[in-house]
Short mmCIF file of C-alpha atoms and ligand atoms in Angstrom, two decimals:
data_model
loop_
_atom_site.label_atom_id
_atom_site.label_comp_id
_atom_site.label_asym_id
_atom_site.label_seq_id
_atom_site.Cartn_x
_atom_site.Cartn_y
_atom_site.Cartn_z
CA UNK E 254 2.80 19.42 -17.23
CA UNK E 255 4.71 16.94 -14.90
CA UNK E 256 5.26 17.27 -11.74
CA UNK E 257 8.79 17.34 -10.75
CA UNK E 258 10.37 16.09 -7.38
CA UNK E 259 13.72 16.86 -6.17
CA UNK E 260 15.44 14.31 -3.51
CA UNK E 261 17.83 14.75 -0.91
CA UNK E 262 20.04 11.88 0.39
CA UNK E 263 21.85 12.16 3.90
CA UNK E 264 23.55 9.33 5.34
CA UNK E 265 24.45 5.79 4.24
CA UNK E 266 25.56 4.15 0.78
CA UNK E 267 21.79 2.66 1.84
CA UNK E 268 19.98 5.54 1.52
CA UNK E 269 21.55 6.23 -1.50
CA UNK E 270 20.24 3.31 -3.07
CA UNK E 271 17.10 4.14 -1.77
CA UNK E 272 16.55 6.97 -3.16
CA UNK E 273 16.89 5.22 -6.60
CA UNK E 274 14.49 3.05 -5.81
CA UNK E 275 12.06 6.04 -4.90
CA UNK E 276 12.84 7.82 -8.21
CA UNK E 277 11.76 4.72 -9.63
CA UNK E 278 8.90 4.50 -8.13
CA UNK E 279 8.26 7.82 -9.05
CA UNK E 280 8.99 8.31 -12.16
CA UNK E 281 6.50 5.46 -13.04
CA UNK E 282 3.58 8.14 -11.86
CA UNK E 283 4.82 10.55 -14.12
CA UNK E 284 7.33 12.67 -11.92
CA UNK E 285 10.35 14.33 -13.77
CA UNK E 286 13.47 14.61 -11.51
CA UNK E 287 15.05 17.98 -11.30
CA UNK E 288 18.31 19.19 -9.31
CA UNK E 289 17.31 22.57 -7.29
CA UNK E 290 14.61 22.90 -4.92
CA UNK E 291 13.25 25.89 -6.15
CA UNK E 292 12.45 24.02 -9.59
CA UNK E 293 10.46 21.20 -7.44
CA UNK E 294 6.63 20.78 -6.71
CA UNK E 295 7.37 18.12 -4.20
CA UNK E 296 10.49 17.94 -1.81
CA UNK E 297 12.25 14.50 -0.31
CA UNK E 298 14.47 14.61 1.95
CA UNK E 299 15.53 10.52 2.71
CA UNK E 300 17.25 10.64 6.17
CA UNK E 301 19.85 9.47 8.70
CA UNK E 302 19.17 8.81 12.80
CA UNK E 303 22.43 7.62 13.21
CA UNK E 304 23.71 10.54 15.82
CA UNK E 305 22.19 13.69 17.01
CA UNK E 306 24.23 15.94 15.27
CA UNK E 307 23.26 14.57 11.85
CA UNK E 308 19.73 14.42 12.58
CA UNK E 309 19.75 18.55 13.98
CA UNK E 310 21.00 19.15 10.67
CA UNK E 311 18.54 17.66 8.69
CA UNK E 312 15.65 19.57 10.71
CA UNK E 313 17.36 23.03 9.99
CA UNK E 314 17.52 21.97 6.43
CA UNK E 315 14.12 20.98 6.55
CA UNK E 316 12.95 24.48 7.68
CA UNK E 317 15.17 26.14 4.87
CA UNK E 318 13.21 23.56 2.07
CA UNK E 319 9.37 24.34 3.70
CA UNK E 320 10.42 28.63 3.21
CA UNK E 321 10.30 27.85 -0.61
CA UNK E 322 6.38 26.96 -0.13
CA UNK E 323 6.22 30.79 0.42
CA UNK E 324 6.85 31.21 -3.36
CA UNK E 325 5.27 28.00 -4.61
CA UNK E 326 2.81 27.29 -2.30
CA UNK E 327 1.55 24.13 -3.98
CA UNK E 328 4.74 22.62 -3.22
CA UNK E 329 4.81 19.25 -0.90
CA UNK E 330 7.73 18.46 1.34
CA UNK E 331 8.19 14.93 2.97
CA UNK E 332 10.62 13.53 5.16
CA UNK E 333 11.33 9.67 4.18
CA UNK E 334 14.01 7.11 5.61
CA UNK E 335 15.20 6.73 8.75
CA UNK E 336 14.24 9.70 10.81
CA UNK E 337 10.79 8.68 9.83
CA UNK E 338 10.27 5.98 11.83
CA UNK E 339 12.59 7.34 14.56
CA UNK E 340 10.71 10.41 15.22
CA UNK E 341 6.89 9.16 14.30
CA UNK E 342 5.05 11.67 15.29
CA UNK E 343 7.21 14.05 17.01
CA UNK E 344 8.52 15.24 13.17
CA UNK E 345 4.88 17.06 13.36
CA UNK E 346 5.89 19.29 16.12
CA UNK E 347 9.40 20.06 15.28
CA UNK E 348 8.16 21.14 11.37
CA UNK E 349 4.87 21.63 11.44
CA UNK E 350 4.57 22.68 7.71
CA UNK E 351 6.02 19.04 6.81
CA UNK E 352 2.98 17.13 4.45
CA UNK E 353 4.56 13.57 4.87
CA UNK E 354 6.81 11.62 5.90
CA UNK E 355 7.40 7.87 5.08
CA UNK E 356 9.85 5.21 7.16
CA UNK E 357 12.27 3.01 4.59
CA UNK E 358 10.10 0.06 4.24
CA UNK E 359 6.67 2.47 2.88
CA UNK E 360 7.87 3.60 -0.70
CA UNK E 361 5.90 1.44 -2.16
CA UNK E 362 2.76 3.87 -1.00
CA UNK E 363 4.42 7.46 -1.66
CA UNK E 364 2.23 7.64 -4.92
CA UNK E 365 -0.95 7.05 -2.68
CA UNK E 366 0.46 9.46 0.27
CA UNK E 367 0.88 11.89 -2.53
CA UNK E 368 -2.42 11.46 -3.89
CA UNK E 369 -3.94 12.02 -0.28
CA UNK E 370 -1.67 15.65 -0.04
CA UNK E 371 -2.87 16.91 -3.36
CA UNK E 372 -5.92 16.68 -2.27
CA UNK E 373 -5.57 18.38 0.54
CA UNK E 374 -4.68 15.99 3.46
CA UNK E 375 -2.14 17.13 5.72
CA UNK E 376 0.46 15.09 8.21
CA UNK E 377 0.10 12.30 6.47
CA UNK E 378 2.49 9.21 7.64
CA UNK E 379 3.35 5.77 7.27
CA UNK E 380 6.13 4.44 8.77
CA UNK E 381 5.30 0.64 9.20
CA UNK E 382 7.70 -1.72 9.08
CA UNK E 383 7.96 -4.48 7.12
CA UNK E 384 9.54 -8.31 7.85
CA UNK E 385 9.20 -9.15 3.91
CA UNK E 386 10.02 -5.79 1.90
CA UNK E 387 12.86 -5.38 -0.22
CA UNK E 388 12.10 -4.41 -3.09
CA UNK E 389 13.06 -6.94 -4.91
CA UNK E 390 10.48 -6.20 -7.88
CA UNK E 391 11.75 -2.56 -8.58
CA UNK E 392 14.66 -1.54 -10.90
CA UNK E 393 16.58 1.94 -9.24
CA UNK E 394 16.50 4.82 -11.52
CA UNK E 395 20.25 4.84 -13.09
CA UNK E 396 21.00 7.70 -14.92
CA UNK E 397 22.99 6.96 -18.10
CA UNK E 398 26.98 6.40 -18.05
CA UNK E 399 27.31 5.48 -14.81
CA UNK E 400 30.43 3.34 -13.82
CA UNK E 401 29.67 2.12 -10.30
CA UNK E 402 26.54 1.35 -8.91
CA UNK E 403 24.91 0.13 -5.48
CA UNK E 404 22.88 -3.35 -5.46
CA UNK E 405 20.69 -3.78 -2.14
CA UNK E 406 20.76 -7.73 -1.39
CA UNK E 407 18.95 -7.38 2.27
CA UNK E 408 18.14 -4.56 4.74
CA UNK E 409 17.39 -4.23 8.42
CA UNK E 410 19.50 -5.47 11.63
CA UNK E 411 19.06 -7.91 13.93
CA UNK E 412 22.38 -7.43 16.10
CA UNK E 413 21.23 -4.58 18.17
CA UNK E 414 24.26 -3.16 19.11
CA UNK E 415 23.87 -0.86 21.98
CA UNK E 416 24.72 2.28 20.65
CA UNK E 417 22.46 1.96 17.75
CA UNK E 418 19.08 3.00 15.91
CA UNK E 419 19.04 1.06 13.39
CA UNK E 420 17.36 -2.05 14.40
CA UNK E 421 14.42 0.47 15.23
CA UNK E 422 14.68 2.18 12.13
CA UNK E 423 14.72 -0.07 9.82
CA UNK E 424 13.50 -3.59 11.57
CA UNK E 425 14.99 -7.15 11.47
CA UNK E 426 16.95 -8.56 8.55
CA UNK E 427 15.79 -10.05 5.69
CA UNK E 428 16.89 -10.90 2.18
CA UNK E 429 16.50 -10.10 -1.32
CA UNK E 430 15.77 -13.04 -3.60
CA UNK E 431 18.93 -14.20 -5.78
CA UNK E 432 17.17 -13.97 -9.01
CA UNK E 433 15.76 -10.27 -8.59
CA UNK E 434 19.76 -9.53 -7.46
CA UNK E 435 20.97 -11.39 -10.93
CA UNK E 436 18.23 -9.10 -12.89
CA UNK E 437 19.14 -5.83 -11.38
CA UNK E 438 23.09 -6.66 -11.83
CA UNK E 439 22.44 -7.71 -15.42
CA UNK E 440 20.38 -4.46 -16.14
CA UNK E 441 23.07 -2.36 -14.40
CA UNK E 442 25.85 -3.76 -16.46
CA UNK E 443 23.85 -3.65 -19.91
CA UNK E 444 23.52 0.49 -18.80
CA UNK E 445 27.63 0.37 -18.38
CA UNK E 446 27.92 0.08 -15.09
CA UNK E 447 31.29 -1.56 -14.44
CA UNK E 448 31.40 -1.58 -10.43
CA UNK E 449 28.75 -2.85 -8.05
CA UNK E 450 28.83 -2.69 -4.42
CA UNK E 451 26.40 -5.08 -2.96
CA UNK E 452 24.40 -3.22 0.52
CA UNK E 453 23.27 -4.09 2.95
CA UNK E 454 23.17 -3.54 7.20
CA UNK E 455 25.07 -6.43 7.57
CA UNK E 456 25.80 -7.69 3.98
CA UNK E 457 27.28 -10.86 5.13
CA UNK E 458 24.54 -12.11 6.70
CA UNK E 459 22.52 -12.78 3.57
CA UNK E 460 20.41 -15.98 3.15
CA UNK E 461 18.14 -16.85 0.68
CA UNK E 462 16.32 -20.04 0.30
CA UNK E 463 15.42 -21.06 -3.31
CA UNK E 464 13.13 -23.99 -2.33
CA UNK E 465 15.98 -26.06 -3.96
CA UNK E 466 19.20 -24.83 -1.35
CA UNK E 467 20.27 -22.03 0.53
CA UNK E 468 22.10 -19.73 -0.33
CA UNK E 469 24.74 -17.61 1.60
CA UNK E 470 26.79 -14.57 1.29
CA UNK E 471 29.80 -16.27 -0.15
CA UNK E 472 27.11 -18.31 -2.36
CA UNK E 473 26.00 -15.17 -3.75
CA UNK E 474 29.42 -13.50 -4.52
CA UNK E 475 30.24 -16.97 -5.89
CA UNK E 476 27.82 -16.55 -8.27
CA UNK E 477 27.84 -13.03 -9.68
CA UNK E 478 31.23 -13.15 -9.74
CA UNK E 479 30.96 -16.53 -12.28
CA UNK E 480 28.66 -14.73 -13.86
CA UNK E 481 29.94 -11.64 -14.76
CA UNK E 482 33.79 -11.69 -14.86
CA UNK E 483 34.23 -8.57 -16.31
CA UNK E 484 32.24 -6.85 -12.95
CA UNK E 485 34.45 -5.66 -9.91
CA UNK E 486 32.65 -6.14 -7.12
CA UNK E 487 33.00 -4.73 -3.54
CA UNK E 488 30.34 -4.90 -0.58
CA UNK E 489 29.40 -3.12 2.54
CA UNK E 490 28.94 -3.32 5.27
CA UNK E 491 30.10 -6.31 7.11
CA UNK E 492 30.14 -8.05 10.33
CA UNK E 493 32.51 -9.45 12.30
CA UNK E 494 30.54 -12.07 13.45
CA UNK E 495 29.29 -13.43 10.19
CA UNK E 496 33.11 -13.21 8.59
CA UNK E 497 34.06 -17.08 7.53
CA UNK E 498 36.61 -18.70 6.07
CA UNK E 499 34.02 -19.20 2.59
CA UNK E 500 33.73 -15.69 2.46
CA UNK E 501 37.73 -15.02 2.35
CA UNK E 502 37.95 -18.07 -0.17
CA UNK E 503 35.48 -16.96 -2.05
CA UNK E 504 37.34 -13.20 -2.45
CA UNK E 505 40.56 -14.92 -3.14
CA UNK E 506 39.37 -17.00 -6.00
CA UNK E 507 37.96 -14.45 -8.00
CA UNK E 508 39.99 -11.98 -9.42
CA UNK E 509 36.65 -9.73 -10.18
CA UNK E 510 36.15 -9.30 -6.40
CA UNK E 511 37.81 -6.66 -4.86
CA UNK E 512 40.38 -7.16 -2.58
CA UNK E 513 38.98 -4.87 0.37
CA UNK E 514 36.83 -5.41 3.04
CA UNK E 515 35.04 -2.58 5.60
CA UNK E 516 34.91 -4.29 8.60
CA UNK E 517 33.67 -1.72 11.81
CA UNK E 518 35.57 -2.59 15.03
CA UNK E 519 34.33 0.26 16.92
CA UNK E 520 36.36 -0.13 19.61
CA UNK E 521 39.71 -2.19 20.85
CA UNK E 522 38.16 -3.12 24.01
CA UNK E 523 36.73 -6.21 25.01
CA UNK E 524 34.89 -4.66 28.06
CA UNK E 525 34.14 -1.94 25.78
CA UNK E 526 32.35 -4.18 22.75
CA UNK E 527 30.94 -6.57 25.30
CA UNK E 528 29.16 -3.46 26.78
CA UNK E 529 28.03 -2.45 22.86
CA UNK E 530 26.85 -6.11 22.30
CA UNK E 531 29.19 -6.39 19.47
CA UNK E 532 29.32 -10.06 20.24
CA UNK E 533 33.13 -10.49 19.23
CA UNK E 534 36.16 -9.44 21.26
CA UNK E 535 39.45 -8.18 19.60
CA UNK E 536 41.28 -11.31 19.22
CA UNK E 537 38.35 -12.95 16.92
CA UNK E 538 38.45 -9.67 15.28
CA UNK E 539 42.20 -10.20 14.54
CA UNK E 540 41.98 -13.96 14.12
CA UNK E 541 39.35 -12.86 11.18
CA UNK E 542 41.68 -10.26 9.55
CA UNK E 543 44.70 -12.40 9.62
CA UNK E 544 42.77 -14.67 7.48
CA UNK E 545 42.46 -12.05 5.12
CA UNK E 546 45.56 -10.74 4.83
CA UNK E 547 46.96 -14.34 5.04
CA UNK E 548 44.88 -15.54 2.12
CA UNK E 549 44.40 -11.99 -0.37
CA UNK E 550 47.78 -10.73 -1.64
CA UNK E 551 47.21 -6.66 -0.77
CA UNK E 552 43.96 -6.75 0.52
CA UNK E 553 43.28 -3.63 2.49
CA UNK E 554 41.03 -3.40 5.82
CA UNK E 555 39.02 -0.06 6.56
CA UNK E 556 37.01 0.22 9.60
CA UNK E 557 34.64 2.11 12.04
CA UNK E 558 35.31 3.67 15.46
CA UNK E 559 33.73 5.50 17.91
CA UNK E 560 34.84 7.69 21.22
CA UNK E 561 33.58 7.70 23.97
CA UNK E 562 31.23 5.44 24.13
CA UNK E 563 29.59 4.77 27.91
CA UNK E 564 31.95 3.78 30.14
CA UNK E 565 34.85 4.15 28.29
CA UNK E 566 38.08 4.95 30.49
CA UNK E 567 41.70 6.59 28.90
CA UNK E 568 43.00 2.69 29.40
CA UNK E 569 39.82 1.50 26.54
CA UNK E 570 41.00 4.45 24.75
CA UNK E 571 44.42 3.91 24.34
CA UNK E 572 43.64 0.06 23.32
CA UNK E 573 41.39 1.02 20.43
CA UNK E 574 44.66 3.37 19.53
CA UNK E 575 46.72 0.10 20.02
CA UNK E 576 44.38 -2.00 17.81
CA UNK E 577 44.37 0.80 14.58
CA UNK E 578 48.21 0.47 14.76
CA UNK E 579 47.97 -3.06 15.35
CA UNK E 580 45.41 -3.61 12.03
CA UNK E 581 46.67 -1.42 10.44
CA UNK E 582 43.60 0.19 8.58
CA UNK E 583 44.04 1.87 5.51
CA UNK E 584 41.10 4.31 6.23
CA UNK E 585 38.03 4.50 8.88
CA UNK E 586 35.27 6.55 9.37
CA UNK E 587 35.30 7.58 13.22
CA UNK E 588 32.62 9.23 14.86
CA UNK E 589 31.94 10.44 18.50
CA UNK E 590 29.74 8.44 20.40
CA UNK E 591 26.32 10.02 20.35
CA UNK E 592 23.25 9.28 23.02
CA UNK E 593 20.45 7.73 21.04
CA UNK E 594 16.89 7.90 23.28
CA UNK E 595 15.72 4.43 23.04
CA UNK E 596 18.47 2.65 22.32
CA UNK E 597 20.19 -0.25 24.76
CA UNK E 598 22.89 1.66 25.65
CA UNK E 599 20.71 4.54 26.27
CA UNK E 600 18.36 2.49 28.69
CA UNK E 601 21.28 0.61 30.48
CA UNK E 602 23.94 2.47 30.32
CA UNK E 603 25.40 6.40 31.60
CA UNK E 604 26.45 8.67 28.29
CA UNK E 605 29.17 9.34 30.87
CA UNK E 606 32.01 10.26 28.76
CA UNK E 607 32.22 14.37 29.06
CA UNK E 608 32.18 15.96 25.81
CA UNK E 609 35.52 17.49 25.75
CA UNK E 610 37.28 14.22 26.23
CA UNK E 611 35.23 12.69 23.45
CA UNK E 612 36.66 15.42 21.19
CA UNK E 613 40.16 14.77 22.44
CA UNK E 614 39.93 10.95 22.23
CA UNK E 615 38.71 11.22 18.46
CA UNK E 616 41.12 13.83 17.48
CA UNK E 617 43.58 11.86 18.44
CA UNK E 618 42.11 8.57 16.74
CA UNK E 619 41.84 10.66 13.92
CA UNK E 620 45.62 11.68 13.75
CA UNK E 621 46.89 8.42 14.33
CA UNK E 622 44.50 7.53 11.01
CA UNK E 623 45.68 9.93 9.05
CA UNK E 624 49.73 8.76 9.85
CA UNK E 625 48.50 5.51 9.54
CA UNK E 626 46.77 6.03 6.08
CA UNK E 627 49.67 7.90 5.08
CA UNK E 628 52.24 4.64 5.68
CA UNK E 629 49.73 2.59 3.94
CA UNK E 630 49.87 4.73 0.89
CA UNK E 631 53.53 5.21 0.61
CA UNK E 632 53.93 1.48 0.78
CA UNK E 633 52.09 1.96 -2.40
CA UNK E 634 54.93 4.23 -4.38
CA UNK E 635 56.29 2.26 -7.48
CA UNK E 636 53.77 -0.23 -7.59
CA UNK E 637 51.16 -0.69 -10.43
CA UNK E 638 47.58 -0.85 -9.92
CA UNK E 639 44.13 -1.44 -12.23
CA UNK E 640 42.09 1.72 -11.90
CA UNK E 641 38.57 1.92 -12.70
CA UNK E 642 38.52 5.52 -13.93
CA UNK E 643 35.53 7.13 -12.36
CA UNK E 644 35.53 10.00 -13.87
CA UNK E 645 37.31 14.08 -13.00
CA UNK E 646 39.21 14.76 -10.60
CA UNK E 647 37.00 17.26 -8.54
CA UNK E 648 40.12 19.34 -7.83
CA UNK E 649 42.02 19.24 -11.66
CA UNK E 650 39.57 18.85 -14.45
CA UNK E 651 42.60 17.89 -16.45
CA UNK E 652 43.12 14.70 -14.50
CA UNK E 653 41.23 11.32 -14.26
CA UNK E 654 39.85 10.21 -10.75
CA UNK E 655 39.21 6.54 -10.05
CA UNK E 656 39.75 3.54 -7.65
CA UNK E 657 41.82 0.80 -7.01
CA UNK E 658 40.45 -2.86 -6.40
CA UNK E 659 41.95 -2.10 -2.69
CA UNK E 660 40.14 0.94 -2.93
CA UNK E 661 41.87 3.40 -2.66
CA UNK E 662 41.40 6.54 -4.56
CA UNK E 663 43.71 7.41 -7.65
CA UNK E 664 44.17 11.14 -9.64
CA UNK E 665 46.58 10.13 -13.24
CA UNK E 666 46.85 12.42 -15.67
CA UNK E 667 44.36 12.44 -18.44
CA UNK E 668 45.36 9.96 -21.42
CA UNK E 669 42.31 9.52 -23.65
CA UNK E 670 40.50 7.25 -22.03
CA UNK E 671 37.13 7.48 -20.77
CA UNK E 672 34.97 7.10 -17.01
CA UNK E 673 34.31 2.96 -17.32
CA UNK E 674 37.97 2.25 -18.73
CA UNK E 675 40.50 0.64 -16.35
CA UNK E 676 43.62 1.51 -16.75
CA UNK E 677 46.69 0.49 -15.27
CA UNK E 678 48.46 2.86 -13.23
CA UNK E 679 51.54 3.72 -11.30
CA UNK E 680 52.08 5.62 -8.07
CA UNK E 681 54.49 8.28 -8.16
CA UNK E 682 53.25 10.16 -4.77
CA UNK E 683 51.27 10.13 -2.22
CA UNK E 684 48.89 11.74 0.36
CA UNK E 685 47.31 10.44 3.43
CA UNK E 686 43.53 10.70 1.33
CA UNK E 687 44.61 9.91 -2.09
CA UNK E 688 47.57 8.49 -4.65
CA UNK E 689 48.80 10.35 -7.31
CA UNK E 690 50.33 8.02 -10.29
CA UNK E 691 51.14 8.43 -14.29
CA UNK E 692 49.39 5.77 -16.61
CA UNK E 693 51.93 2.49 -17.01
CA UNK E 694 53.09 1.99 -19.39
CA UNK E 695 53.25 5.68 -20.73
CA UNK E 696 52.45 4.88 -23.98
CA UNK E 697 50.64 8.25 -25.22
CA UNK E 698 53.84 10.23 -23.55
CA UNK E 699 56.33 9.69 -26.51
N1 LIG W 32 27.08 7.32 17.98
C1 LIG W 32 28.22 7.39 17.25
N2 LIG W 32 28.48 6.60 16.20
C2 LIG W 32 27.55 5.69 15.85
N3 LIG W 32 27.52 4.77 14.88
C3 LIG W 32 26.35 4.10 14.97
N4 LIG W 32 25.62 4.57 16.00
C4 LIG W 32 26.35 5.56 16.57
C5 LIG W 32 26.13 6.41 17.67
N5 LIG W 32 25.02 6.34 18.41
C6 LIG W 32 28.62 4.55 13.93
C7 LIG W 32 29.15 3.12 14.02
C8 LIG W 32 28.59 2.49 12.78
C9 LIG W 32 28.57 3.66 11.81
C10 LIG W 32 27.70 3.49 10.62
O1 LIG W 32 28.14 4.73 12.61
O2 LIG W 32 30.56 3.19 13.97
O3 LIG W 32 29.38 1.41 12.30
FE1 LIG W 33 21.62 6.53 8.94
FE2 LIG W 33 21.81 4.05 9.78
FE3 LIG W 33 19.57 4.84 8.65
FE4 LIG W 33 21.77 4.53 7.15
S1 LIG W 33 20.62 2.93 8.25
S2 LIG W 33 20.37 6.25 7.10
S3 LIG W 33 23.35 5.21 8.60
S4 LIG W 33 20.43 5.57 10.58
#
């Protein structure tokens, strides 16, 4: 009978990817996916470092998975991704029933770790990393009638911003040949898929070199969008840095690229993104974004923030409130600043922010969001947008869920259509999370 492994993802849109790539991996040495643990003879769980909070989680997860081995005891449970090569070693003595665990650049030798546990090797671990591995070789498992899909064009980090693990996670950049992209895009849209979103750390710092010319980020989205018109593409996640003018020409020649961009700011503080090595201050950041909003009709701007990182006074504080009002994002994710051991910030810097203010400061970034989100959306009452329908609405069955190019999320009531159809839609109300709209013209109404 097969064996049948059961994976799961925490964190990024990276790790999601990942874990395709892992299926695929294993599904080539005969493993059957299945969707409960207790139906699994080995356990993944592909993980986050990115704050404390996320990675306690994960460990009291971990010891819920390894109680199932009381039932099944011939069932393996490995730890892969990014608290892998965070923790090493130190995984061991936190779960000490844990067979494996594998950092993001070693999927390549889960079937040979696995080999090693069935036969009765315990702690086994690799979590080298690699300057060259990207995978560029191995399709991700897709199951059928998907509409949007992830492509990974180049992992790691070589920006080492203060606050941050990944650099030691998952090592210095490098990226994915242009032709294995091309294949995996063309395989993705022959399944259906009609929505990538290209990954990587820092997306925009891809470079390839063909042995004929180089090739850059706005190279690349050059030439999948010419490719494959009838693809909407997105990408994430960007830096500041690495934003140029080809990049915005590039999105505002194609109709097929989407017009939004996630660009983290983190803070609105020069002294505050000097101290997290950001290596921009706020006026580049706005200089960058008034090209985009200069040059793409609509084009909406999401971000990232964080509170209280070291350092940070009420006067920092109340100029990264300044900046969100300023920008005006449409959405962010915002997260309090969390201590990571090894880190820059954590060697140079005091985590001196107290807790409680940290809570205040992001409560109140995350109000202001929320009004701000809110005025972005009802700017969008009347208008008409193309909405790739993605599929239910989680909350009413009887309506369609699905995205704008600006992507924002859309609920319309259902009209016959199917997940993969755009559809053009128009907004009748809104929320500060989502737009509600009727399908335009309302042809199947009469
Ligand atoms: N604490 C809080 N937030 C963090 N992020 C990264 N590291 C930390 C940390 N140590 C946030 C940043 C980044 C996003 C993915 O997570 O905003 O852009
Ligand atoms: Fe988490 Fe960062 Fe690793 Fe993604 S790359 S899983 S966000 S630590």
């Amino acid at each position: 009978m097969k064996k049948r492994v059961y994976i799961e993802t925490y964190g990024c849109q990276m790790n999601v990817s990942d874990t395709q790539v892992i299926y695929s991996i294993l599904s080539k040495e005969g493993y059957e996916f299945c969707q409960q643990p207790a139906d699994a003879d080995l356990i993944l769980m592909n993980t986050c470092s990115i704050r404390e909070h996320a990675e306690e989680k994960i460990i009291s997860r971990a010891k819920e998975l390894i109680s199932l081995k009381k039932k099944k005891p011939g069932l393996k449970i490995g730890i892969v991704g990014c608290m892998s090569t965070w923790n090493k070693q130190k995984l061991f003595d936190k779960i000490p029933q844990l067979d494996l665990i594998a950092g993001p650049d070693s999927y390549r030798n889960l079937p040979l770790l696995l080999k090693q546990s069935y036969s009765g090797e315990t702690h086994l671990m690799d979590i080298l990393l690699s300057n060259t591995e990207t995978y560029e070789d191995i399709l991700p498992y897709y199951p059928e009638n998907y509409v949007t899909a992830f492509v990974s064009i180049m992992r790691g980090c070589n920006n080492f911003c203060a606050y941050c693990v990944v650099p030691f996670t998952r090592g210095r950049e490098r990226s994915r040949p242009l032709h294995s992209i091309m294949n995996e895009v063309h395989d993705l849209m022959e399944k259906g898929v009609k929505e990538i979103t290209f990954l990587g750390q820092n997306v925009n710092s891809y470079k390839w070199d063909d042995g004929c010319r180089k090739w850059f980020f706005p190279d690349l989205l050059d030439h999948v969008a010419t490719h494959f018109p009838s693809l909407r593409i997105r990408f994430a996640t960007s830096h500041p840095k690495d934003v140029s003018r080809e990049l915005v020409e590039v999105m505002a020649q194609y109709p097929n690229i989407a017009p939004s961009i996630h660009l983290p700011l983190q803070s609105g503080s020069n002294r505050i993104l000097r101290r997290m090595n950001r290596n921009y201050t706020l006026e580049e950041y706005k200089e960058k974004i008034q090209w985009f909003y200069d040059t793409i009709p609509g084009i909406t701007v999401s971000t990232d923030i964080i509170a209280g990182f070291c350092g940070e006074t009420e006067e920092d504080h109340q100029k990264t409130l300044e900046a969100m009002k300023d920008i005006h994002f449409f959405y962010a994710y915002m997260f309090k600043y969390s201590e990571r051991p090894g880190t820059l910030a954590a060697q140079k810097y005091v985590d001196d922010v107290a807790d409680d203010v940290k809570t205040r400061r992001l409560q109140e970034i995350i109000q202001l969001q929320q009004q701000l989100s809110y005025e972005h959306n009802l700017r969008d009452i009347n208008k008409t947008f193309d909405v790739l329908i993605e599929g239910p609405s989680h909350k009413n069955p009887n309506e369609w869920f699905g995205r704008t190019g600006q992507n924002k999320v859309v609920v319309f009531p259902f009209q016959g259509k199917r997940p993969g159809d755009v559809v053009k839609v128009k907004v009748v109300e809104v929320t500060s999370a989502t737009l509600r709209g009727i399908p335009w013209p309302e042809t199947n109404l009469m």
